[in-house]
Short mmCIF file of C-alpha atoms in Angstrom, two decimals:
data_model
loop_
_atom_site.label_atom_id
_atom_site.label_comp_id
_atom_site.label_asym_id
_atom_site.label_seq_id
_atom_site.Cartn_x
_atom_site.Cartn_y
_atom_site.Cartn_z
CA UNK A 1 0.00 0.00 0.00
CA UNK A 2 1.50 3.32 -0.87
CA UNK A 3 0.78 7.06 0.47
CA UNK A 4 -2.88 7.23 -0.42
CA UNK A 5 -3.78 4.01 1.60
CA UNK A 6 -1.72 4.51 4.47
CA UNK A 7 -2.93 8.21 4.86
CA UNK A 8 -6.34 8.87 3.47
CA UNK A 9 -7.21 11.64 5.68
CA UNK A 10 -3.78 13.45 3.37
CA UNK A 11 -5.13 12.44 0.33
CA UNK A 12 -8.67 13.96 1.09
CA UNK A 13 -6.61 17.43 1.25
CA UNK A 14 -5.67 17.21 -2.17
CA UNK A 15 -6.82 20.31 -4.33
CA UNK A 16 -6.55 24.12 -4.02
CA UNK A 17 -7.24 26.01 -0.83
CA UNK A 18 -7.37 30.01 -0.24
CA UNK A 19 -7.84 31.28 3.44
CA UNK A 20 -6.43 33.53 5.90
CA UNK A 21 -3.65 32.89 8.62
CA UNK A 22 -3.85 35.26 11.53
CA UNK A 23 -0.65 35.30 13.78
CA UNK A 24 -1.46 36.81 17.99
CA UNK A 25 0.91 36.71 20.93
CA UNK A 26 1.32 34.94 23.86
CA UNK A 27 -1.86 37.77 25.02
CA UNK A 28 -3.57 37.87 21.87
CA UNK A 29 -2.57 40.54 20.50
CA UNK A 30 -2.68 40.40 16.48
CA UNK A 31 0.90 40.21 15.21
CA UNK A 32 0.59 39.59 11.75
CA UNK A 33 -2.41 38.91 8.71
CA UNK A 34 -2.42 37.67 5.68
CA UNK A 35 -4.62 35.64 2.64
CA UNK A 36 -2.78 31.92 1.47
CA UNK A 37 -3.69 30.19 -1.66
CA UNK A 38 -2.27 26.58 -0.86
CA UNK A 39 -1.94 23.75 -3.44
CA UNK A 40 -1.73 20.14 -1.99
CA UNK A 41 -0.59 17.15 -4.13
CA UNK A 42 -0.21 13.44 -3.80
CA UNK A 43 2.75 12.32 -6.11
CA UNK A 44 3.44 8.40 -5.99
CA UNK A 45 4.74 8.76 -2.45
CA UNK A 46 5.83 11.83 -2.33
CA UNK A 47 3.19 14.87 -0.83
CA UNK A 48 3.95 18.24 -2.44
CA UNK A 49 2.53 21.39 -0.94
CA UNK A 50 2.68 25.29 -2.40
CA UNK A 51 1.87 28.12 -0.06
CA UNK A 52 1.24 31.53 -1.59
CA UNK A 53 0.98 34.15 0.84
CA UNK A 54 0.02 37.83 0.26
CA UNK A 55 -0.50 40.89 2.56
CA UNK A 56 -2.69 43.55 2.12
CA UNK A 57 0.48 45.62 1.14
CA UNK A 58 1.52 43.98 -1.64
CA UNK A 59 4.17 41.90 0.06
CA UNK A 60 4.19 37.69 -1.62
CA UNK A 61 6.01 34.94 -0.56
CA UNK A 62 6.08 31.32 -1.75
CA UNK A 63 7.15 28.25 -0.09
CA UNK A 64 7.32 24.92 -1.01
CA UNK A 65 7.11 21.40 0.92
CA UNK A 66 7.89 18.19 -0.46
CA UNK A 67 6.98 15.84 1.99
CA UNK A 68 8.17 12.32 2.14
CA UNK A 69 6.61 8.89 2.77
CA UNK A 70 8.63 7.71 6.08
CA UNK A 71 6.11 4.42 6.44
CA UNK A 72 3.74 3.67 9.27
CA UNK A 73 1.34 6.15 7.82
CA UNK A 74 3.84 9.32 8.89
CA UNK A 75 5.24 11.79 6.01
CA UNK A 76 9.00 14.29 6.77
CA UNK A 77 9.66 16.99 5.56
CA UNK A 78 13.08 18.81 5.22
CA UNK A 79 13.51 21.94 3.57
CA UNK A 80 16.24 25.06 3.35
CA UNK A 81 14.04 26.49 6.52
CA UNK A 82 12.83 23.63 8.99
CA UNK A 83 11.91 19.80 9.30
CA UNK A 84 9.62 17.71 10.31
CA UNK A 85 6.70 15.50 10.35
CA UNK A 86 2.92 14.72 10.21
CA UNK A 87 0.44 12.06 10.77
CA UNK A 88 -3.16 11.31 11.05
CA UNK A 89 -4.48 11.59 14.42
CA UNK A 90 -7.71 10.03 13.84
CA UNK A 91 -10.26 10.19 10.40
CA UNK A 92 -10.64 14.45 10.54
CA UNK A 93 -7.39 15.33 12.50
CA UNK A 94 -3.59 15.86 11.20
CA UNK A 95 -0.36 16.51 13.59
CA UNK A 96 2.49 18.39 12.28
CA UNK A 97 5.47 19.46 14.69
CA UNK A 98 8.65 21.10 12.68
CA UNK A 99 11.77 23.23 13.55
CA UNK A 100 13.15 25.97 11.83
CA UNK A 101 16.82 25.51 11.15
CA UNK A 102 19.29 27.41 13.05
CA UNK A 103 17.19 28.86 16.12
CA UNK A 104 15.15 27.26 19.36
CA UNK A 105 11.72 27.57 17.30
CA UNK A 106 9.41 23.92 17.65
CA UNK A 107 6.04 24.70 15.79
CA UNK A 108 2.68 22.31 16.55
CA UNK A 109 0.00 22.24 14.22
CA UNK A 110 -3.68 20.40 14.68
CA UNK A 111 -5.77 20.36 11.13
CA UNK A 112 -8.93 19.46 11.37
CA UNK A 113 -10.82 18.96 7.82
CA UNK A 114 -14.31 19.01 7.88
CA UNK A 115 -17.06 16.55 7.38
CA UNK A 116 -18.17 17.70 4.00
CA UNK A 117 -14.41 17.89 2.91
CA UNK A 118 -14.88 21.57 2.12
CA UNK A 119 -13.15 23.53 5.23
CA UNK A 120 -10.61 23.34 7.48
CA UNK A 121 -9.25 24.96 10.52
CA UNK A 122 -5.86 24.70 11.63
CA UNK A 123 -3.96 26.19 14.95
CA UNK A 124 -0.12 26.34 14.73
CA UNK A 125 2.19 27.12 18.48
CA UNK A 126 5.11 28.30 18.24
CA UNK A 127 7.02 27.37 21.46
CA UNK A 128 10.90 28.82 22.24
CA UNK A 129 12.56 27.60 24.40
CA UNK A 130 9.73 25.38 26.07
CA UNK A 131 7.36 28.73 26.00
CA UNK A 132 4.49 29.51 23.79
CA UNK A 133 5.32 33.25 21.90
CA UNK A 134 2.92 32.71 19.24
CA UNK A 135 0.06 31.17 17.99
CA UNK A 136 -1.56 31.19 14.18
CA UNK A 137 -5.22 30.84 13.31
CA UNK A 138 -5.66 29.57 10.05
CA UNK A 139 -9.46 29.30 8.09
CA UNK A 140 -9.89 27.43 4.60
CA UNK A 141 -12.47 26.94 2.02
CA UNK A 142 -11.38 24.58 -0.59
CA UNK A 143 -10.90 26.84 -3.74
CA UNK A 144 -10.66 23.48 -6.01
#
């Protein structure tokens, strides 16, 4: 069984999404806003991901994550900024937890797709040095 079989929940993320990420302090404050437009692919084994970000001043950036098929239904990623991993927590629920390279920085992220396939809600904490300093607030809508 390859990626698709061991990880259905992944494969049931494949397609477009566009959404906003919201980033607040440790009191809530809002640090940071911005829209995504996110492209999610299942290649053989290998999960591909493209985040386009834009702020309301123009600013863009563009990532990419390949992500590879490590077995036992969990996926790594390693890229020029952090590494990592993700798994299926149950049949709606996906784990990440990833460093950035370089610095004290551990990041945990909970996605949660919906029911009808068509939304999802994720919730990134950013932890230094065993203390929460951020957290991100991220809405989707599948965009196709």
């Amino acid at each position: 069984m390859g990626l698709r079989e061991q990880m259905p929940l992944l494969a049931r993320h494949e397609g477009e999404w566009e959404g906003e990420y919201r980033h607040v302090g440790p009191d809530g404050e809002l640090l940071d806003r911005h829209r995504v437009r996110m492209t999610c692919e299942i290649r053989g084994e290998v999960y591909h991901q493209t985040n386009r970000y834009t702020w309301d001043d123009g600013r863009t950036e563009v990532h990419e994550f390949p992500g590879v098929y490590l077995g036992g239904g969990r996926c790594g990623f390693d890229t020029e900024r952090l590494k990592g991993e993700f798994w299926e927590l149950d049949d709606s629920t996906i784990y990440l937890t990833w460093r950035f390279k370089g610095e004290d920085l551990r990041l945990f992220e909970l996605i949660v797709l919906s029911e009808d396939g068509r939304t999802r809600s994720r919730v990134w904490q950013w932890l230094r040095d065993g203390v929460c300093v951020r957290r991100t607030l991220i809405d989707e809508r599948r965009a196709g």
